[in-house]
Structure formats: C-alpha cells, structure tokens
XYZ file of C-alpha atoms in Angstrom:
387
model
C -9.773 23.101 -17.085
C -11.021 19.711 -15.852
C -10.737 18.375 -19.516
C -6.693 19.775 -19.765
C -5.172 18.304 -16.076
C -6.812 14.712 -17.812
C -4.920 15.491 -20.467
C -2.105 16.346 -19.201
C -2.224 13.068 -16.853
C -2.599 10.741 -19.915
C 0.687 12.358 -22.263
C 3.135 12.169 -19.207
C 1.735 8.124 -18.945
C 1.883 7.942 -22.784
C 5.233 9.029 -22.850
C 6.985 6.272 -19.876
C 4.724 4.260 -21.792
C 7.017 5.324 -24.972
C 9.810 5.211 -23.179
C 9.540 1.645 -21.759
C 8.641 0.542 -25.243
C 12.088 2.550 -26.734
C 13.879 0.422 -23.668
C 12.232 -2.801 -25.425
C 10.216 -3.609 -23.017
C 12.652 -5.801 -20.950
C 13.880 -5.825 -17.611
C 17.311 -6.088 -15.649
C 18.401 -9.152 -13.633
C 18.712 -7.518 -10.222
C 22.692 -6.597 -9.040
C 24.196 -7.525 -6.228
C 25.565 -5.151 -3.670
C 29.462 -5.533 -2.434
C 27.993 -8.008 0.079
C 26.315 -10.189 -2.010
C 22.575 -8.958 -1.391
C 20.121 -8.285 -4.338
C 19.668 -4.791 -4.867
C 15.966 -3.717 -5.629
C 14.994 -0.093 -6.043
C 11.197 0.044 -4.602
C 9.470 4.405 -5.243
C 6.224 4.640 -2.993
C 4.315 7.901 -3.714
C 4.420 9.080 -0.230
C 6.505 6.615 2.007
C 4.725 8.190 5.623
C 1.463 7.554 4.786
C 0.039 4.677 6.627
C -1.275 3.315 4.046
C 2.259 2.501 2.964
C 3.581 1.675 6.037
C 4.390 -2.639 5.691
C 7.139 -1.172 3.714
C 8.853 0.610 6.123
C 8.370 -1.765 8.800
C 9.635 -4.812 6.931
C 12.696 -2.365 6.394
C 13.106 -1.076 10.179
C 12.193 -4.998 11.023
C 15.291 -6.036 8.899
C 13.268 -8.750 7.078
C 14.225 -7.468 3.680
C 18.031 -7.969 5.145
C 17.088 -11.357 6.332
C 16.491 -12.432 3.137
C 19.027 -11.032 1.182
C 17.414 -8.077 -0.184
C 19.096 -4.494 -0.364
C 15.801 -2.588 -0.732
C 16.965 0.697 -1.688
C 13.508 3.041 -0.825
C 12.512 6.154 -2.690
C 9.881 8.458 -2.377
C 7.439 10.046 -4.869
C 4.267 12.255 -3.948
C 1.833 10.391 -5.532
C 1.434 7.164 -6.942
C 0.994 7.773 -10.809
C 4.770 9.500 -10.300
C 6.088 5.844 -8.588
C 4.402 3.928 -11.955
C 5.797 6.500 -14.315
C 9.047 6.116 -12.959
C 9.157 1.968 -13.255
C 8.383 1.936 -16.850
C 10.716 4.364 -17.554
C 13.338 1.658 -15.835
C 14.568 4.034 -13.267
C 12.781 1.688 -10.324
C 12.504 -1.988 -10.387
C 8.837 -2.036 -7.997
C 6.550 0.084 -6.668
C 4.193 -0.203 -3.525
C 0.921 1.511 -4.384
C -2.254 0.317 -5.285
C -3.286 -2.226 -7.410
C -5.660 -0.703 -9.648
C -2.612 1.082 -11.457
C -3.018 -2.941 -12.608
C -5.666 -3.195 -14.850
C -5.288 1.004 -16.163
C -1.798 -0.357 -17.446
C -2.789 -3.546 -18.899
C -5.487 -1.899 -20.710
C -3.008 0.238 -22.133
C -1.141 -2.542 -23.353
C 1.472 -2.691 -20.334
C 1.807 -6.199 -18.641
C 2.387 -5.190 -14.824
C 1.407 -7.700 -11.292
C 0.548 -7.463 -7.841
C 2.876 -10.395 -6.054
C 1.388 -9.371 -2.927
C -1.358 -7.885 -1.218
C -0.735 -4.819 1.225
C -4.219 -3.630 2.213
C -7.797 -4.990 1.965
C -9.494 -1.252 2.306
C -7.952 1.878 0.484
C -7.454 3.612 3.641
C -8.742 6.874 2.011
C -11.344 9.840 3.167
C -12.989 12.059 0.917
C -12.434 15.068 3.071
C -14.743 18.664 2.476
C -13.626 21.905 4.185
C -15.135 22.916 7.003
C -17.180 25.936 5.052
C -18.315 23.557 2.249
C -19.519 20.876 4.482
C -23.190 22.492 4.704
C -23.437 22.183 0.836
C -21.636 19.600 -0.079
C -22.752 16.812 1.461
C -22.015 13.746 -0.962
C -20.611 13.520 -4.260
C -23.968 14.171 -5.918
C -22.849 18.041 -4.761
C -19.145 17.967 -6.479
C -20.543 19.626 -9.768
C -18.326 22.896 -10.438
C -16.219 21.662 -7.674
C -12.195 21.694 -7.345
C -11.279 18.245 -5.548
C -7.564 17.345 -4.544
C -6.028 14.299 -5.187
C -2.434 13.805 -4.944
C -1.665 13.608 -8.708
C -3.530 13.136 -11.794
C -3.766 9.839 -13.200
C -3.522 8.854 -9.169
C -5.547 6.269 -7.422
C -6.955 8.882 -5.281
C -8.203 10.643 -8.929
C -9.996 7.230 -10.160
C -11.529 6.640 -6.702
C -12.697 10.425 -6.608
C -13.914 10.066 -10.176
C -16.081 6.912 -9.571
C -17.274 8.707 -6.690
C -18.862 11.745 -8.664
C -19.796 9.022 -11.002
C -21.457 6.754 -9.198
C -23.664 10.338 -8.312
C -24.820 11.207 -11.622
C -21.524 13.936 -11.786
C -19.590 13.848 -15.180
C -15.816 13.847 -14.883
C -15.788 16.749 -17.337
C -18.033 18.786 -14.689
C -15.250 18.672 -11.915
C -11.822 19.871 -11.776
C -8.951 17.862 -10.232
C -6.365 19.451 -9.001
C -3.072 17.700 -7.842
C -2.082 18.648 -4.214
C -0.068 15.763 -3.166
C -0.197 14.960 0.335
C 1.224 15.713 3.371
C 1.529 19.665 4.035
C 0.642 20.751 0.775
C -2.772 18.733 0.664
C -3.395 20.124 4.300
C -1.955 24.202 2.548
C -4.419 23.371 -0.434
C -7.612 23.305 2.127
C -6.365 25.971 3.998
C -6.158 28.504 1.084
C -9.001 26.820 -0.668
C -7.425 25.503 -3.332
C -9.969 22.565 -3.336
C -13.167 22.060 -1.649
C -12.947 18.930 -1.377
C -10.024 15.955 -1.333
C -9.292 12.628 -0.640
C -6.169 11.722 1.635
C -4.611 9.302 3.801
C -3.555 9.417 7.456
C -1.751 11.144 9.231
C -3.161 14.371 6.953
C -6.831 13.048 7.949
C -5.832 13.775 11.707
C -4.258 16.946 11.563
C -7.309 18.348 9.040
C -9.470 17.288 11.534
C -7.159 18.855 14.442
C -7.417 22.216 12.705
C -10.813 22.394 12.175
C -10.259 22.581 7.860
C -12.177 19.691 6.841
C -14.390 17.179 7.483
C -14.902 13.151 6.421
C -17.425 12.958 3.861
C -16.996 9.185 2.431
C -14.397 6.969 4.482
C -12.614 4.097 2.879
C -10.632 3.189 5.923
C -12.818 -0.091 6.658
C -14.001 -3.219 4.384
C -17.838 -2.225 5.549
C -17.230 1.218 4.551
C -15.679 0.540 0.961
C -18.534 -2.151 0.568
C -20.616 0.536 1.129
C -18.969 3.074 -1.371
C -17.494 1.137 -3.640
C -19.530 -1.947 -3.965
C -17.357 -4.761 -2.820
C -13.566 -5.277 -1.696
C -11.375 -2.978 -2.863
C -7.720 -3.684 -2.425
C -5.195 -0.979 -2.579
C -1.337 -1.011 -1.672
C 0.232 -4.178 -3.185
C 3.716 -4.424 -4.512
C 3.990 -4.461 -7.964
C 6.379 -5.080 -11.167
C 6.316 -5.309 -14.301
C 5.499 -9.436 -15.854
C 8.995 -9.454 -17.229
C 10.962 -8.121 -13.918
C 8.862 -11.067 -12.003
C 9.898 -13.392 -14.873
C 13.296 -12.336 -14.945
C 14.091 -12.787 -11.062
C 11.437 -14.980 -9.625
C 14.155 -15.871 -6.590
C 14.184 -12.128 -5.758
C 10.762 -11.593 -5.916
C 9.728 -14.429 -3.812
C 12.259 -13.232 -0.989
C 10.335 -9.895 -1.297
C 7.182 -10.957 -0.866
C 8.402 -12.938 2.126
C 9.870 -10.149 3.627
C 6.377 -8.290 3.296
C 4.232 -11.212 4.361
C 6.241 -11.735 7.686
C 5.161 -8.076 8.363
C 1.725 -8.189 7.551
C 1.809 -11.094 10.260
C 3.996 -8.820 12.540
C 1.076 -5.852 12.043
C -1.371 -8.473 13.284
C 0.118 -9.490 16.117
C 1.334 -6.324 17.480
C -0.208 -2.950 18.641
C -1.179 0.586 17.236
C 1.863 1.601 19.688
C 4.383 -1.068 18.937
C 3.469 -0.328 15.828
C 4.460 3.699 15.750
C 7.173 2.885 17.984
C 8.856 1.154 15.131
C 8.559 3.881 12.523
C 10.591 6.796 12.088
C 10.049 10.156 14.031
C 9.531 12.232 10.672
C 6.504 10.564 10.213
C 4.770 11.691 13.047
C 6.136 14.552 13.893
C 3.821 16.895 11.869
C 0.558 15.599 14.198
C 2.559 14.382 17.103
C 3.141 10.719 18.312
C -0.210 10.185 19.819
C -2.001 11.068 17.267
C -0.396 8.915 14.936
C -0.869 5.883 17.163
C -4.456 6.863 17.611
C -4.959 6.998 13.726
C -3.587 3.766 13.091
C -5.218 1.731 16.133
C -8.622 3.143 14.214
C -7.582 1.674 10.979
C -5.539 -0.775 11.500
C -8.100 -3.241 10.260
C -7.215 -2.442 6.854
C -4.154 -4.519 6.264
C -4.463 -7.861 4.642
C -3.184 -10.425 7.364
C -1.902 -13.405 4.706
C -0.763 -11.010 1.184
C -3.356 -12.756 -0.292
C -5.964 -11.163 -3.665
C -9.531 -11.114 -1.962
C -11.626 -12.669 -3.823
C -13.763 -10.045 -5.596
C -11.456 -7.424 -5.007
C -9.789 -7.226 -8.656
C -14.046 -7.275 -10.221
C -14.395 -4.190 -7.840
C -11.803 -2.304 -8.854
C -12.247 -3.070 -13.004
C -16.183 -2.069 -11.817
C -14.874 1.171 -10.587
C -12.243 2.276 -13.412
C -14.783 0.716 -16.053
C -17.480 3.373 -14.432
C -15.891 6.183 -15.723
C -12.454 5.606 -17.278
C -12.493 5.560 -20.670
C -9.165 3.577 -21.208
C -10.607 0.838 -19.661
C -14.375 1.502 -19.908
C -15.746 -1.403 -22.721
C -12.493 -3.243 -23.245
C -11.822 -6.640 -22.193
C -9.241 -6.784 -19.636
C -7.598 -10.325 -18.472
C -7.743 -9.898 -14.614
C -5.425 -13.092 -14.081
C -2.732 -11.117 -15.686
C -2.692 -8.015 -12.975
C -2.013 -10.471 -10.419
C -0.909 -13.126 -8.709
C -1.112 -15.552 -5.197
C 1.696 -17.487 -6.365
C 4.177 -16.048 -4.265
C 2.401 -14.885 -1.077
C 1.248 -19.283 -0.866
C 5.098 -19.856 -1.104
C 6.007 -17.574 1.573
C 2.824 -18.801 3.414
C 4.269 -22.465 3.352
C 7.867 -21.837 4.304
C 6.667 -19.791 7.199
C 4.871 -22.784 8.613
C 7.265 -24.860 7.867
C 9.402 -22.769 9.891
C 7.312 -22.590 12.265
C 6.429 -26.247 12.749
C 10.496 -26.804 12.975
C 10.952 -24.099 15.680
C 8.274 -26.273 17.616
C 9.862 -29.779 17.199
C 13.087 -27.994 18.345
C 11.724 -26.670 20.770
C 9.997 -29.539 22.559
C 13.111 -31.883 22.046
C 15.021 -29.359 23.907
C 12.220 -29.773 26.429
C 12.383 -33.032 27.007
C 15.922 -33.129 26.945
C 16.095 -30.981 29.751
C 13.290 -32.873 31.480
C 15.290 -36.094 31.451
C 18.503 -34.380 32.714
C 16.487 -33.048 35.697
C 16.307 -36.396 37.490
C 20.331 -37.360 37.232
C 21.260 -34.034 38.237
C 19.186 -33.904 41.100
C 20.259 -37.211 42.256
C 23.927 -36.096 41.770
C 23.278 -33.193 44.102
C 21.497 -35.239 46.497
C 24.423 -37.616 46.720
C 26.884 -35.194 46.839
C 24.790 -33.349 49.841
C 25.329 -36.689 51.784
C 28.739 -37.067 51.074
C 30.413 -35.956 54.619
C 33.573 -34.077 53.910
C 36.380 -35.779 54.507
C-alpha cells in the first residue's frame, strides 16, 4: 500500500511536470489590475497554519499594497498541491518550503527561493495517545500508518528521513494523506494514523483533547539540529527561474513586502501578533491558545529573509537519505536559491531608515531654534500694557 500512495504522488508530479513542459516552459509577465498594481497569484497549502503566517500578515499589514502588489491568495491543503498547481501555470508563486527546491531541480525543473520565511520547519511528529507506550521514536514506525498532509509533501520527506535515519525502510510504512486542520485532528481520532506530523494550531488542540502526543519537535533550530542534523529552512517563497527572470521588478517588491514583516514579527508580540490575523484561524482552538502557540515558537522565523548557511546541505542530506529522485545525483544548490533580493530589500530599508532619521532630527532642530524667538515674542508681548 505504502509502495502505491508513492506512486501515486510521483504520476500526479510527472504529469504538471508534463504539463509545464506542453506550456513550454515559460512564464507570463505579471498583469496589472484596473489600478495599475501587479497582479500575482501566490497558493499556500494551508494559509492558517503558522508556519505560513508572514504571508498573511504582510497582506493584513498592507505591505504588498505599499508596493504595488495585488497579491491575490489561494489556499491548497498541502504543499505538493500549491507546487503542482504553479507548474501547471495556474499560480505564479507559492509559499511553502524550500526543499520542494532541490526535489524539482532534480527532476529537471528550474524553481528558487527569493526569500527565506522560517529557519526551523515548525513541525511535530505527533503519536496518539494509545500508541505513545510503543512507539516511542521512529525506530518503532515499522508497519505503521503516519499522516502527512499529502504525498509528495514536505511533511512526507521529513517523516521519511525520520524512519530513515532509524533503520525503517520507506517501503515498511504507509503514508497516508490527511491534510491538516480538522481532518488531520478526525484522522487521529478514528485512527486513521498512528502517528503524524503537523503544524500549529492542530498541535494545540491534539494536545487539548488528549489524542496525541509530541514525539520529535521541529519547532526550534536546537531541536531540528538535533533531528535533522543542521539548519533546516522551510517556508520560503518560491517561483519558477523564468517567472523571477521574467519580472525581476515584481519580485523584488515581493520580497520587500515579506522582509518588512519578518522585521514586523520581530519586533512585535505573540499577541500583536494574533491580533492581526483573521478570526477563522483561531477559532477552532480559541484565541489564547493560538497566541500561546505562537509566543512558544515564534523563534522560528528568519528575522532578515536571508538562506542560512548550511541550511540548503541539510535539506539535500535529508531528501538524498531516502529519496530516490534525488538520492546519488548531483544537484546545483546555487540554482534553488537565491539572497539577491532579500540584500536589496535589506539596503533600501536602511536607507529608508537612515532618511527617516535625518528628517527627523532636522525637524528637531528646527523646532529647537524656533523655541527661543517665540518665547521672546510672548515675553514681549506679556509686557506690552494694553493700550
């Protein structure tokens, strides 16, 4: 069964990867709307997790409006559906992780990260409850039925390498697709799976109802060190080489739309945060929670955009461990990536910045040297006697 959801998985990639090929491979210039913005059609698979949140925010911030960007946002419920959809040329980007990168280009697609999201995957390999005495690593996944939230997901590679890393074939575990959300949480409950790996807010409310425990957190840099062997960056925003080539203007406003939030996240709370997200999001675990969740990992988004520096090794380490698409090729890690734009940004923010200042002060001491006239005007003026 294991063998035939893999399978499955790799014809629906083969065929976007047909279908992109049919399309010639190229991409549109981006249209304008009626008011003169650049329209850009960005899937996520599964816009509420947190995980997937600097997307959101920049929206509800209005950066992407700032800079003259009509991000249209759709949702998908996992991340292999988001990719599909992009080389099929029914999205122009898609905010997911980055190790959808290298499977690509090893499959002969040329598709970048412009910026970096996340510096920790934000994922928990979660047991039920009843399991949790007998499973109690990866080592124990042999025979076992793990969720992820689609095949061909990131979720599936990092639960793969997991049971690899153990000594546990792929073929001797079953993944099943459960999405996220509700039906991940209805897929522990009816014991679907006995084991999964999610995001928050589903980690809460798991953990709220008593259906499953953490068994190997990614929601921390030490804790993916630990797992994974070194950095391992996840949500980016990627396109494919010839949409960046095509509109470099358009992606460069992007990616300063998404860096001015990643600097927002840092200097702002868990709550000021939540407050800025929509209601939907929470309202399956309840506000609190929410907050609570995200003050716990909030630690996991990048604060500059920027590649870490061994995180692209880590993740061809981990896909190379077990996938066999990318398992003894040579893959070109300078071509899954790239700082260029997230530097830009980085520069004409502190140029900004430093402008603000100077403005700032002049007006200062502007109004410093007024203060002396005008006080010596009202001083005369007291004395005056009225006449």
């Amino acid at each position: 069964m294991a063998r035939t959801s893999r399978l499955a998985a790799a014809c629906c990639t083969a065929l976007a990867l047909c279908l992109s090929g049919c399309a010639g491979g190229g991409a549109r210039t981006a249209p304008k709307n009626a008011s003169g913005e650049s329209t850009v059609r960005i899937m996520v698979g599964g816009i509420d997790k947190q995980i997937y949140l600097p997307l959101m925010l920049a929206q509800k911030l209005g950066y992407f409006k700032a800079q003259g960007i009509d991000a249209v946002l759709s949702d998908e419920p996992a991340g292999v559906d988001a990719e599909t959809d992009m080389l099929a040329g029914q999205q122009d980007a898609v905010v997911g992780f980055y190790d959808h990168t290298i499977d690509l280009l090893s499959k002969g697609k040329s598709i970048e990260s412009v910026v970096q999201l996340l510096q920790a995957p934000g994922e928990v390999e979660m047991v039920r409850s009843d399991e949790a005495s007998t499973v109690r690593s990866p080592a124990d996944f042999k025979g076992r039925k793990l969720g992820v939230t689609g095949l061909g997901s990131s979720t599936n590679f990092l639960t793969e390498y997991l049971a690899a890393k153990d000594g546990v074939k792929p073929s001797d575990t079953t993944s099943v697709a459960v999405g996220a959300g509700s039906t991940f949480v209805a897929a522990m409950r009816n014991k679907q799976i006995d084991a999964g790996m999610t995001t928050e807010p589903t980690i809460s409310v798991l953990e709220s109802k008593g259906l499953a425990k953490p068994l190997v957190d990614l929601r921390t840099a030490q804790g993916t060190r630990a797992a994974l062997g070194g950095t391992y960056p996840a949500s980016c925003l990627y396109l494919t080489t010839a949409y960046v080539e095509r509109n470099p203007q358009v992606v460069q406003k992007l990616v300063n739309a998404l860096v001015e939030t990643l600097h927002w996240i840092q200097s702002h709370s868990a709550a000021q945060i939540t407050d800025k997200m929509p209601a939907a999001y929470y309202a399956g675990v309840g506000k609190a929670v929410y907050t609570a969740a995200l003050a716990k990992e909030k630690g996991m988004y990048s604060p500059t955009g920027l590649m870490p520096a061994d995180g692209p090794r880590t993740v061809l380490g981990v896909l190379s461990a077990w996938d066999p698409t990318v398992k003894g090729h040579s893959v070109d890690l300078s071509k899954t990536y790239t700082d260029a734009f997230v530097r830009k940004a980085a520069t004409t923010a502190k140029a900004a910045t430093t402008a603000k200042a100077a403005t700032t002060a002049k007006a200062a001491t502007t109004a410093k040297a007024a203060s002396p006239a005008q006080a010596g005007t009202r001083t005369t003026a007291a004395a005056t006697p009225t006449r």
